[in-house]
Amino acid sequence: MKRRDFLKSSGIVCAGLILPSVIKADSANANDRPNVLFVAVDDLRPELGCYGNKFIKTPSIDQLARNGVVFNHAYCQLAVCNPSRASLLTGMRPDTARVWDLRVHFRENVPDVVTLPQHFKENGYHAVGIGKIYHGVNGHMEDPLTWSVPKMQPKVNISWDKWEWPDEIVQQRKDLKAKLMAEGRTQQQVDRIRATATACEDVLDNERYDGAQTDAAIEKLARLKDRSAPFFLAVGYIRPHLPFNPPKKYWDMYDRETIPLAANDFMPKDAPPVAMNTMYELRDYMDFLGTPAPNEGELTEQQQRLLKHGYYACVSFIDAQVGRLMDALDKLGLSDNTIVVLWGDHGWKLGEHRSWCKQTNYEIDTRVPLIVSAPQAKSKGTKCDALVEFIDIYPTLCELADLKKPSHLEGLSFKPLLDDPTLVWKQGAFSQFLRRHQGVQYMGHSIRTCRYRFVEWRDCHTGKIHAVELYDHNNDPQENYNIANKDQNKAIVTKLAKQLRQTCPAMPPGTVIPQKRSAKSDKPVSIKIINKFDEPATVYWLGFYGERHTVCSLKPGQKYTLKTSIGHLYKVVSQSGKSTMLLKIKDDQQQPVVIK
């Protein structure tokens, strides 16, 4: 057995080189292959009936689970949207693709990699996407090479704000921004502010983006049925990502006062401060401005109930859309020859550890829902406790569709588990998170075994270990007590650290470039930008955590004077998404910037 094959079979998968895709399948063989319906749900944690939650209402996803296999211990590779999705869709770990944050498109580092839908496209499938598959919905992180045709959009001409909030709330945000600007806030500070974290309107499902895109996906399914080639249809739902704004009828499904709140509403004991997120995502909403970070305090009970009510309502809204998709498959006679994969890109804290949102290495953020319904699977309606990872989905779908697997894949196909969920499987699942804490950038790598979670945090400047964490799931399934520094655990810490580094080697110092602002970052500068792309381009300002705000749109040849400060970072994206450019304002920036 070759070393790489051994490593894969043991759950220890190393980084590989990107090699050309396999030879394309002939159309005759492709026509006999199963279709794929690939359903992504943003910020969905395993908070579903089929995962044991008896309070939440998810009948459609629960029905899908009865026709497939529910993976109880599936893990993402990095608990935030862009790197999680990039890893799943390329089949590469974040350290291999060098995608750790919300800023970097995977093709900036691995330009020739063949993505999962692209591989199906190159083997005779018609690959179509709608909604949030990669990070973002319309342009910022899209990948035109992935699809057979340009990515679909709902057939409704409506502003994004209108999808999100009622007109009066949009106006309130506008007024607040004007007030803060008058008080001396910077443009960048004001641009971060979003409207309210929740909204409840008595509207139809398709007056929200996810309802409208379900309409479009169902229409597309009817057309795909008549094609001679099999299809790979990816549908990416935006909720339950903030803001929580489903139609009123989904709010009405729950009594807010009876929704159970998190039992472990406290910071993990003896955990390093670097391990916890700051909840900036929630704190950018105007009704949560000034909310304390987890290390500073907690939300009021009223705020907690509002947010959890909104999250549950969103999950039930998405469940209804999934049900519509499944009904369409049945009515079109496609169910018997369609593989359905439903996944959430990472977990999400709902008050656990006195925090909200994602962006940690904890179980609550890295554990994800994963349901696979394959016509040929033998163990439908079962649950699987084996450890699986998002990077395993790519090779699994290749095997289910009888496609050769590209050589760059770092995951292990779990197709055998669809026939026998009790098989002995991986010894570890691996996640990581890049965190800037007190001016220093750290990378935390994590291994989850059947019993333990071990996390090792290293200083990205020096490569030295900053902190370690160990949680014993036999005694502490909520990961409330870090026991890494107890004398009796030295041996297991040493063993898990070695196992972690076999798959996730410590990166050399400086590999992850710290995102520092210049010492002169308050110095204003004016930079002239010229668009030399052969198509329109959009300039975005990027915040530290990758939040994106539109600065301007430029036609080919058009010029724009950018008023900014030294140290700020911008990204330029062409209209098609095929061309991108990063621009950091430097101390010596004097010449015009040519976008080409």
Coordinates of C-alpha atoms in Angstrom, one line a residue:
M1 CA 0.0 0.0 0.0
K2 CA 1.3 3.4 -0.9
R3 CA 2.0 5.8 2.0
R4 CA -0.7 8.3 0.9
D5 CA -3.3 5.5 0.7
F6 CA -2.3 4.3 4.1
L7 CA -2.6 7.8 5.6
K8 CA -6.1 8.2 4.0
S9 CA -7.3 4.9 5.4
S10 CA -6.1 5.7 8.8
G11 CA -7.7 9.2 8.9
I12 CA -4.3 10.9 8.5
V13 CA -4.4 12.8 5.3
C14 CA -1.6 15.0 4.2
A15 CA -1.5 18.0 1.9
G16 CA -1.0 17.1 -1.8
L17 CA -0.2 18.8 -5.1
I18 CA -2.8 20.0 -7.5
L19 CA -2.8 17.8 -10.5
P20 CA -4.9 17.9 -13.7
S21 CA -8.4 16.5 -13.5
V22 CA -9.1 13.0 -14.6
I23 CA -10.1 12.2 -18.1
K24 CA -13.7 13.2 -18.9
A25 CA -16.3 10.5 -19.0
D26 CA -18.0 9.7 -22.2
S27 CA -21.6 11.0 -22.5
A28 CA -23.1 7.5 -22.7
N29 CA -21.8 6.5 -19.3
A30 CA -22.6 9.9 -17.8
N31 CA -26.3 9.6 -18.8
D32 CA -26.6 6.5 -16.6
R33 CA -25.3 8.2 -13.5
P34 CA -27.3 9.5 -10.6
N35 CA -28.2 13.2 -10.3
V36 CA -27.0 15.2 -7.3
L37 CA -29.0 17.7 -5.3
F38 CA -26.5 19.5 -3.1
V39 CA -28.2 21.6 -0.4
A40 CA -26.1 24.0 1.7
V41 CA -27.6 25.8 4.7
D42 CA -25.8 28.8 6.1
D43 CA -25.0 28.8 9.9
L44 CA -27.2 25.6 10.5
R45 CA -26.0 23.7 13.4
P46 CA -27.4 20.2 14.2
E47 CA -30.5 21.8 15.8
L48 CA -33.0 19.5 14.1
G49 CA -35.5 16.9 15.0
C50 CA -33.5 14.2 13.4
Y51 CA -30.5 15.2 15.7
G52 CA -32.6 14.8 18.8
N53 CA -34.0 18.3 19.3
K54 CA -37.6 17.7 20.3
F55 CA -38.5 21.4 20.5
I56 CA -37.6 22.6 17.0
K57 CA -40.0 21.9 14.1
T58 CA -38.2 20.4 11.1
P59 CA -40.5 17.8 9.6
S60 CA -39.1 18.0 6.0
I61 CA -35.5 17.6 6.9
D62 CA -36.5 14.8 9.4
Q63 CA -38.3 13.1 6.5
L64 CA -35.1 13.4 4.4
A65 CA -33.2 11.8 7.3
R66 CA -35.6 8.8 7.2
N67 CA -34.6 8.3 3.6
G68 CA -30.9 8.7 4.2
V69 CA -28.1 8.5 6.8
V70 CA -27.7 11.1 9.5
F71 CA -24.0 11.7 10.5
N72 CA -23.9 12.5 14.2
H73 CA -20.3 13.4 14.2
A74 CA -19.6 15.4 11.1
Y75 CA -17.1 18.3 11.3
C76 CA -16.2 21.3 9.3
Q77 CA -12.6 22.3 8.8
L78 CA -12.9 25.9 9.9
A79 CA -15.9 27.4 11.5
V80 CA -16.6 30.4 9.3
C81 CA -18.3 30.6 5.9
N82 CA -15.6 31.2 3.3
P83 CA -12.9 28.7 4.4
S84 CA -15.4 26.1 5.4
R85 CA -17.0 26.2 2.0
A86 CA -13.7 26.5 0.1
S87 CA -12.4 23.4 1.9
L88 CA -15.5 21.3 1.2
L89 CA -15.7 22.3 -2.4
T90 CA -12.0 21.9 -3.2
G91 CA -11.6 18.8 -1.0
M92 CA -8.5 20.5 0.5
R93 CA -7.7 21.4 4.1
P94 CA -7.5 25.1 4.8
D95 CA -3.7 25.0 5.3
T96 CA -3.4 23.4 1.8
A97 CA -5.6 26.0 0.0
R98 CA -4.3 28.7 2.3
V99 CA -7.8 30.0 2.9
W100 CA -8.4 30.9 6.6
D101 CA -10.6 34.0 6.5
L102 CA -13.3 35.8 4.6
R103 CA -11.0 37.7 2.3
V104 CA -9.2 35.2 0.2
H105 CA -10.6 33.4 -2.8
F106 CA -9.2 29.9 -3.1
R107 CA -8.1 30.4 -6.7
E108 CA -5.7 33.1 -5.5
N109 CA -3.6 30.3 -4.0
V110 CA -4.7 27.1 -6.0
P111 CA -5.8 28.6 -9.3
D112 CA -6.0 25.3 -11.2
V113 CA -7.8 23.2 -8.6
V114 CA -10.9 21.4 -9.8
T115 CA -13.9 21.9 -7.5
L116 CA -16.5 19.3 -6.7
P117 CA -19.2 20.6 -9.0
Q118 CA -16.6 21.4 -11.7
H119 CA -15.4 17.8 -11.5
F120 CA -18.9 16.6 -12.2
K121 CA -19.2 19.1 -15.0
E122 CA -16.1 17.8 -16.6
N123 CA -17.5 14.3 -16.4
G124 CA -20.7 14.9 -18.3
Y125 CA -22.9 16.5 -15.7
H126 CA -24.8 19.8 -16.1
A127 CA -23.6 21.7 -13.0
V128 CA -25.9 24.5 -11.9
G129 CA -25.8 26.7 -8.7
I130 CA -28.2 29.1 -7.0
G131 CA -27.9 31.0 -3.7
K132 CA -24.9 30.8 -1.3
I133 CA -22.7 27.9 -2.3
Y134 CA -19.4 29.7 -2.1
H135 CA -19.1 32.6 0.4
G136 CA -21.5 35.3 -0.8
V137 CA -24.4 35.2 -3.1
N138 CA -23.6 37.5 -6.1
G139 CA -20.1 38.0 -7.1
H140 CA -17.6 38.4 -4.3
M141 CA -16.4 34.9 -3.8
E142 CA -18.1 33.2 -6.8
D143 CA -16.3 30.8 -9.1
P144 CA -17.5 30.8 -12.7
L145 CA -15.3 27.8 -13.6
T146 CA -17.4 25.6 -11.3
W147 CA -20.7 25.8 -13.2
S148 CA -21.9 24.8 -16.7
V149 CA -23.9 28.0 -17.0
P150 CA -23.7 31.3 -15.1
K151 CA -25.0 31.1 -11.5
M152 CA -28.8 31.5 -11.2
Q153 CA -30.6 34.2 -9.4
P154 CA -34.3 34.5 -8.4
K155 CA -36.4 36.2 -11.0
V156 CA -37.2 39.2 -8.8
N157 CA -35.8 42.7 -9.2
I158 CA -35.5 43.8 -5.6
S159 CA -32.8 45.5 -3.5
W160 CA -30.9 43.4 -1.1
D161 CA -32.1 45.5 1.9
K162 CA -35.7 44.8 0.9
W163 CA -35.0 41.1 1.1
E164 CA -33.7 41.6 4.6
W165 CA -35.8 44.3 6.4
P166 CA -39.0 46.4 6.3
D167 CA -38.6 49.9 4.8
E168 CA -38.9 51.6 8.2
I169 CA -36.0 49.6 9.6
V170 CA -33.9 50.4 6.6
Q171 CA -34.6 54.1 7.1
Q172 CA -33.8 53.8 10.8
R173 CA -30.3 52.5 9.9
K174 CA -29.8 55.3 7.4
D175 CA -30.7 57.9 10.1
L176 CA -28.4 56.2 12.6
K177 CA -25.5 56.2 10.2
A178 CA -26.0 59.9 9.5
K179 CA -26.1 60.6 13.2
L180 CA -22.9 58.7 13.9
M181 CA -21.1 60.3 11.0
A182 CA -22.1 63.7 12.4
E183 CA -20.6 62.6 15.8
G184 CA -17.3 61.9 14.2
R185 CA -17.3 58.2 13.5
T186 CA -15.2 57.1 10.5
Q187 CA -16.8 55.9 7.3
Q188 CA -15.4 52.4 7.9
Q189 CA -17.0 52.3 11.3
V190 CA -20.3 53.4 10.0
D191 CA -20.3 51.1 7.1
R192 CA -20.1 48.1 9.4
I193 CA -23.5 48.9 11.0
R194 CA -26.3 46.7 9.8
A195 CA -30.0 47.2 10.6
T196 CA -31.8 45.0 13.2
A197 CA -30.7 41.4 14.0
T198 CA -34.3 40.3 13.7
A199 CA -37.4 41.2 11.6
C200 CA -40.9 39.8 11.6
E201 CA -43.1 40.6 8.6
D202 CA -46.3 38.9 7.4
V203 CA -45.0 38.1 4.0
L204 CA -45.1 35.2 1.6
D205 CA -42.2 32.8 1.6
N206 CA -41.0 34.0 -1.8
E207 CA -40.8 37.5 -0.6
R208 CA -37.7 36.4 1.2
Y209 CA -34.6 35.4 -0.9
D210 CA -34.7 31.8 0.2
G211 CA -38.3 31.3 -0.8
A212 CA -37.7 33.0 -4.1
Q213 CA -34.7 30.9 -4.9
T214 CA -36.6 27.8 -4.1
D215 CA -39.2 28.8 -6.7
A216 CA -36.3 29.2 -9.2
A217 CA -34.7 25.9 -8.2
I218 CA -38.0 24.0 -8.7
E219 CA -38.4 25.6 -12.1
K220 CA -34.9 24.6 -12.9
L221 CA -35.4 21.0 -11.8
A222 CA -38.3 20.7 -14.3
R223 CA -36.0 21.8 -17.1
L224 CA -33.1 19.6 -15.9
K225 CA -35.4 16.6 -16.1
D226 CA -35.6 16.9 -19.8
R227 CA -31.9 17.1 -20.4
S228 CA -30.1 14.0 -21.6
A229 CA -27.2 14.6 -19.2
P230 CA -27.4 14.1 -15.4
F231 CA -27.4 17.2 -13.3
F232 CA -25.6 18.5 -10.3
L233 CA -27.9 21.2 -8.8
A234 CA -26.5 23.1 -5.8
V235 CA -29.0 25.2 -3.8
G236 CA -27.5 27.4 -1.1
Y237 CA -29.8 28.8 1.6
I238 CA -28.9 32.0 3.4
R239 CA -30.9 31.5 6.6
P240 CA -30.5 30.8 9.5
H241 CA -27.6 33.3 9.1
L242 CA -28.3 36.7 10.6
P243 CA -30.5 38.7 10.3
F244 CA -33.3 36.4 11.5
N245 CA -36.1 37.6 9.3
P246 CA -38.3 34.7 8.2
P247 CA -42.0 35.3 7.4
K248 CA -44.2 35.8 10.4
K249 CA -45.9 32.4 10.2
Y250 CA -42.6 30.7 11.2
W251 CA -42.2 33.0 14.2
D252 CA -45.7 32.0 15.2
M253 CA -44.7 28.3 15.4
Y254 CA -42.9 29.0 18.7
D255 CA -43.7 30.4 22.1
R256 CA -40.7 32.5 22.9
E257 CA -41.1 32.1 26.7
T258 CA -40.9 28.3 26.5
I259 CA -37.8 28.1 24.3
P260 CA -35.1 26.4 26.3
L261 CA -32.0 28.6 26.8
A262 CA -28.4 27.3 26.9
A263 CA -27.5 25.4 30.0
N264 CA -23.8 26.2 29.9
D265 CA -24.1 30.0 29.7
F266 CA -20.6 30.6 31.0
M267 CA -17.1 30.7 29.6
P268 CA -15.2 27.4 29.5
K269 CA -13.2 27.1 32.8
D270 CA -9.4 27.4 32.4
A271 CA -9.7 28.0 28.7
P272 CA -7.2 30.5 27.1
P273 CA -8.8 33.8 26.1
V274 CA -7.7 33.3 22.5
A275 CA -10.1 30.4 22.2
M276 CA -13.3 32.5 22.3
N277 CA -14.9 34.6 19.6
T278 CA -15.8 38.2 20.1
M279 CA -19.4 38.0 18.6
Y280 CA -18.6 41.0 16.3
E281 CA -21.0 39.6 13.8
L282 CA -24.0 40.1 16.1
R283 CA -22.6 43.3 17.6
D284 CA -22.6 45.0 14.2
Y285 CA -26.4 45.1 14.2
M286 CA -27.8 48.4 15.3
D287 CA -30.0 46.9 18.0
F288 CA -27.0 45.1 19.5
L289 CA -24.4 47.9 19.3
G290 CA -22.6 48.0 22.6
T291 CA -23.4 44.4 23.4
P292 CA -20.6 43.0 25.6
A293 CA -18.2 40.4 24.2
P294 CA -18.3 37.0 26.0
N295 CA -15.4 37.9 28.3
E296 CA -17.2 41.1 29.3
G297 CA -20.7 40.0 30.1
E298 CA -23.8 38.3 28.7
L299 CA -27.0 39.2 26.9
T300 CA -30.1 39.9 28.8
E301 CA -32.6 37.0 29.0
Q302 CA -35.0 39.0 26.7
Q303 CA -32.2 39.3 24.1
Q304 CA -31.4 35.6 24.3
R305 CA -35.0 34.6 23.8
L306 CA -35.4 36.9 20.9
L307 CA -32.4 35.6 19.1
K308 CA -33.1 31.9 19.8
H309 CA -36.7 32.4 18.7
G310 CA -35.5 34.0 15.5
Y311 CA -33.0 31.3 14.8
Y312 CA -35.6 28.6 15.3
A313 CA -38.1 30.4 13.1
C314 CA -35.4 30.6 10.4
V315 CA -34.6 26.9 10.6
S316 CA -38.3 26.1 10.2
F317 CA -38.5 28.4 7.3
I318 CA -35.6 26.7 5.6
D319 CA -37.1 23.3 6.5
A320 CA -40.2 24.3 4.5
Q321 CA -38.1 25.2 1.5
V322 CA -36.2 21.9 1.7
G323 CA -39.6 20.2 1.8
R324 CA -40.7 22.0 -1.4
L325 CA -37.5 20.8 -3.1
M326 CA -38.1 17.2 -2.0
D327 CA -41.7 17.3 -3.2
A328 CA -40.6 18.6 -6.6
L329 CA -38.1 15.7 -6.9
D330 CA -40.9 13.3 -6.2
K331 CA -43.5 14.9 -8.5
L332 CA -40.9 15.0 -11.3
G333 CA -40.0 11.4 -10.9
L334 CA -36.4 12.2 -10.0
S335 CA -36.2 10.9 -6.4
D336 CA -35.2 7.3 -7.3
N337 CA -32.1 8.5 -9.2
T338 CA -31.0 11.5 -7.3
I339 CA -28.4 11.7 -4.5
V340 CA -29.4 14.4 -1.9
V341 CA -26.8 15.9 0.3
L342 CA -27.8 18.4 3.0
W343 CA -25.2 20.2 5.0
G344 CA -24.7 23.3 7.2
D345 CA -21.4 25.1 6.7
H346 CA -20.5 25.2 10.4
G347 CA -22.2 25.3 13.8
W348 CA -23.4 28.4 15.7
K349 CA -23.6 29.3 19.4
L350 CA -27.0 30.1 20.8
G351 CA -25.8 31.3 24.2
E352 CA -23.5 28.4 24.9
H353 CA -20.2 29.5 26.5
R354 CA -21.9 32.9 27.1
S355 CA -21.5 33.6 23.4
W356 CA -23.3 33.7 20.1
C357 CA -22.3 33.2 16.4
K358 CA -19.5 30.9 15.2
Q359 CA -15.7 31.3 14.9
T360 CA -14.2 29.0 17.5
N361 CA -12.7 25.5 17.6
Y362 CA -15.3 24.3 20.1
E363 CA -17.7 21.4 19.4
I364 CA -20.7 23.8 19.2
D365 CA -19.1 25.5 16.2
T366 CA -17.2 22.8 14.4
R367 CA -19.9 20.0 14.5
V368 CA -22.2 20.2 11.6
P369 CA -25.4 18.6 10.2
L370 CA -24.8 16.2 7.4
I371 CA -27.5 14.0 5.8
V372 CA -26.9 11.9 2.7
S373 CA -29.7 10.2 0.9
A374 CA -28.4 8.0 -1.9
P375 CA -30.7 5.7 -3.9
Q376 CA -28.2 2.8 -3.8
A377 CA -27.4 3.1 -0.1
K378 CA -28.4 0.0 2.0
S379 CA -28.8 1.7 5.4
K380 CA -31.5 4.3 4.9
G381 CA -33.1 5.8 8.0
T382 CA -30.1 5.2 10.2
K383 CA -27.6 7.3 12.2
C384 CA -23.9 7.0 12.0
D385 CA -21.6 7.8 14.9
A386 CA -18.4 7.6 12.9
L387 CA -16.2 10.7 12.6
V388 CA -16.4 12.3 9.2
E389 CA -15.2 15.6 7.8
F390 CA -16.4 18.0 5.2
I391 CA -13.4 17.2 3.0
D392 CA -14.8 13.7 2.8
I393 CA -17.9 14.7 0.9
Y394 CA -16.0 15.3 -2.4
P395 CA -14.5 11.8 -2.7
T396 CA -17.8 10.2 -1.4
L397 CA -19.9 11.8 -4.2
C398 CA -17.3 10.7 -6.7
E399 CA -17.7 7.1 -5.6
L400 CA -21.5 7.3 -5.5
A401 CA -21.5 8.6 -9.1
D402 CA -18.8 6.2 -10.2
L403 CA -16.3 9.0 -11.1
K404 CA -12.6 8.8 -10.7
K405 CA -11.3 10.9 -7.8
P406 CA -8.9 13.8 -8.5
S407 CA -5.5 13.1 -7.0
H408 CA -5.5 16.3 -4.9
L409 CA -8.3 15.3 -2.6
E410 CA -7.4 15.0 1.1
G411 CA -10.5 13.4 2.4
L412 CA -11.7 9.8 2.7
S413 CA -14.9 8.6 1.0
F414 CA -17.5 7.5 3.6
K415 CA -19.5 5.6 1.0
P416 CA -19.1 2.3 2.9
L417 CA -20.8 4.0 5.9
L418 CA -23.9 4.5 3.8
D419 CA -24.2 0.7 3.7
D420 CA -22.9 -0.1 7.2
P421 CA -22.8 2.9 9.6
T422 CA -21.2 0.7 12.3
L423 CA -17.9 0.3 10.5
V424 CA -14.7 1.3 12.4
W425 CA -13.7 4.5 10.8
K426 CA -11.5 7.6 11.3
Q427 CA -9.5 8.1 14.4
G428 CA -9.8 11.9 14.3
A429 CA -11.5 14.9 12.7
F430 CA -9.6 18.1 12.3
S431 CA -10.6 21.8 12.5
Q432 CA -8.8 25.0 12.9
F433 CA -9.3 28.7 13.4
L434 CA -7.2 31.8 12.8
R435 CA -7.6 34.4 15.5
R436 CA -6.1 37.9 16.2
H437 CA -5.9 38.4 19.9
Q438 CA -4.4 41.4 21.7
G439 CA -2.5 42.4 18.5
V440 CA -1.0 39.0 17.8
Q441 CA -2.2 36.5 15.3
Y442 CA -2.7 32.8 16.4
M443 CA -3.6 29.6 14.6
G444 CA -5.5 27.1 16.6
H445 CA -5.5 23.5 15.2
S446 CA -7.9 21.0 16.8
I447 CA -8.4 17.2 16.7
R448 CA -11.7 15.6 17.7
T449 CA -11.4 11.9 18.6
C450 CA -14.2 9.7 19.8
R451 CA -13.5 10.8 23.3
Y452 CA -11.4 14.0 23.3
R453 CA -11.1 17.4 21.7
F454 CA -7.5 18.7 21.8
V455 CA -6.6 22.2 20.6
E456 CA -3.1 23.7 20.1
W457 CA -2.7 27.4 19.6
R458 CA 0.5 28.7 18.0
D459 CA 1.8 32.3 17.6
C460 CA 1.9 32.9 13.8
H461 CA 4.9 35.2 14.2
T462 CA 7.2 32.8 16.1
G463 CA 5.6 29.4 15.6
K464 CA 5.7 28.8 19.4
I465 CA 2.9 27.1 21.3
H466 CA 0.8 29.8 23.0
A467 CA -1.9 27.6 24.7
V468 CA -3.5 24.1 24.7
E469 CA -6.9 22.8 25.4
L470 CA -8.2 19.4 26.3
Y471 CA -11.9 18.4 26.7
D472 CA -13.1 14.9 27.7
H473 CA -16.4 14.2 26.1
N474 CA -17.0 11.2 28.3
N475 CA -17.3 13.5 31.3
D476 CA -17.8 16.9 29.7
P477 CA -19.7 16.7 26.4
Q478 CA -20.3 20.5 26.4
E479 CA -16.6 21.3 26.6
N480 CA -17.0 23.4 29.7
Y481 CA -13.7 22.4 31.5
N482 CA -10.2 22.6 29.9
I483 CA -8.2 19.9 31.6
A484 CA -5.0 20.1 29.4
N485 CA -2.9 21.4 32.2
K486 CA -3.7 18.8 34.8
D487 CA -0.8 16.5 35.6
Q488 CA -2.8 13.3 35.1
N489 CA -3.5 14.3 31.5
K490 CA 0.1 14.9 30.3
A491 CA 0.3 11.6 28.5
I492 CA -2.9 12.1 26.5
V493 CA -1.9 15.6 25.6
T494 CA 1.4 14.4 24.2
K495 CA -0.4 11.6 22.3
L496 CA -3.0 13.9 20.8
A497 CA -0.5 16.6 19.9
K498 CA 1.5 14.0 17.9
Q499 CA -1.7 12.8 16.2
L500 CA -2.8 16.3 15.4
R501 CA 0.6 17.2 13.8
Q502 CA 0.6 14.1 11.6
T503 CA -2.3 15.6 9.7
C504 CA -1.9 19.3 10.5
P505 CA 1.8 20.0 10.7
A506 CA 2.8 23.2 12.5
M507 CA 3.3 25.9 9.9
P508 CA 6.7 27.7 9.8
P509 CA 6.7 31.1 11.5
G510 CA 5.4 33.8 9.2
T511 CA 3.4 31.4 7.0
V512 CA 0.2 33.2 7.9
I513 CA 1.0 36.9 7.4
P514 CA -0.4 39.0 10.3
Q515 CA -2.9 41.6 9.1
K516 CA -1.3 44.7 10.7
R517 CA -2.4 48.2 10.2
S518 CA 0.4 50.7 9.4
A519 CA 1.8 52.8 12.2
K520 CA 0.5 55.7 10.1
S521 CA -2.9 54.3 9.6
D522 CA -4.7 57.5 10.6
K523 CA -2.9 59.4 7.8
P524 CA -5.4 60.2 5.0
V525 CA -4.3 59.6 1.4
S526 CA -6.0 59.9 -2.0
I527 CA -5.3 57.2 -4.5
K528 CA -6.4 57.2 -8.1
I529 CA -7.8 53.9 -9.4
I530 CA -8.1 53.1 -13.1
N531 CA -10.1 50.1 -14.3
K532 CA -8.1 48.3 -17.1
F533 CA -10.2 45.1 -17.0
D534 CA -12.2 44.6 -20.2
E535 CA -15.4 44.5 -18.2
P536 CA -16.9 46.5 -15.3
A537 CA -15.4 46.0 -11.8
T538 CA -16.4 46.7 -8.2
V539 CA -14.1 48.0 -5.5
Y540 CA -14.7 46.7 -2.0
W541 CA -13.2 47.8 1.3
L542 CA -12.3 44.9 3.5
G543 CA -12.5 45.0 7.2
F544 CA -10.2 43.1 9.5
Y545 CA -12.5 40.1 9.6
G546 CA -13.2 40.1 5.9
E547 CA -16.5 42.1 6.0
R548 CA -17.0 43.6 2.6
H549 CA -18.4 47.0 1.8
T550 CA -18.9 48.4 -1.7
V551 CA -16.8 51.5 -2.5
C552 CA -17.6 52.0 -6.1
S553 CA -18.3 50.3 -9.5
L554 CA -16.1 51.2 -12.5
K555 CA -16.7 50.7 -16.2
P556 CA -13.8 49.7 -18.3
G557 CA -11.4 52.6 -18.5
Q558 CA -13.2 54.6 -15.8
K559 CA -11.1 56.4 -13.1
Y560 CA -12.0 56.9 -9.4
T561 CA -10.2 58.8 -6.6
L562 CA -10.2 56.7 -3.5
K563 CA -10.0 58.7 -0.2
T564 CA -8.6 56.3 2.4
S565 CA -5.9 55.8 5.0
I566 CA -2.6 54.0 5.0
G567 CA -2.9 50.3 5.9
H568 CA -6.5 49.7 4.6
L569 CA -7.2 46.8 2.4
Y570 CA -9.4 46.7 -0.7
K571 CA -10.4 44.0 -3.1
V572 CA -11.4 44.6 -6.8
V573 CA -13.6 42.0 -8.5
S574 CA -14.5 42.0 -12.2
Q575 CA -18.2 41.6 -13.1
S576 CA -17.8 38.0 -14.2
G577 CA -15.7 37.2 -11.1
K578 CA -12.9 35.8 -13.2
S579 CA -10.5 38.6 -12.3
T580 CA -9.6 39.8 -8.8
M581 CA -7.0 42.1 -7.3
L582 CA -6.0 42.9 -3.7
L583 CA -4.9 46.4 -2.9
K584 CA -3.3 47.4 0.4
I585 CA -2.6 51.1 0.9
K586 CA 1.1 51.5 1.7
D587 CA 3.1 54.3 3.2
D588 CA 4.8 55.1 -0.1
Q589 CA 1.6 54.8 -2.2
Q590 CA 1.8 57.7 -4.8
Q591 CA 1.3 56.3 -8.3
P592 CA -2.2 55.6 -9.6
V593 CA -3.3 52.0 -9.2
V594 CA -4.1 50.3 -12.5
I595 CA -6.6 47.5 -12.2
K596 CA -5.6 44.9 -14.8

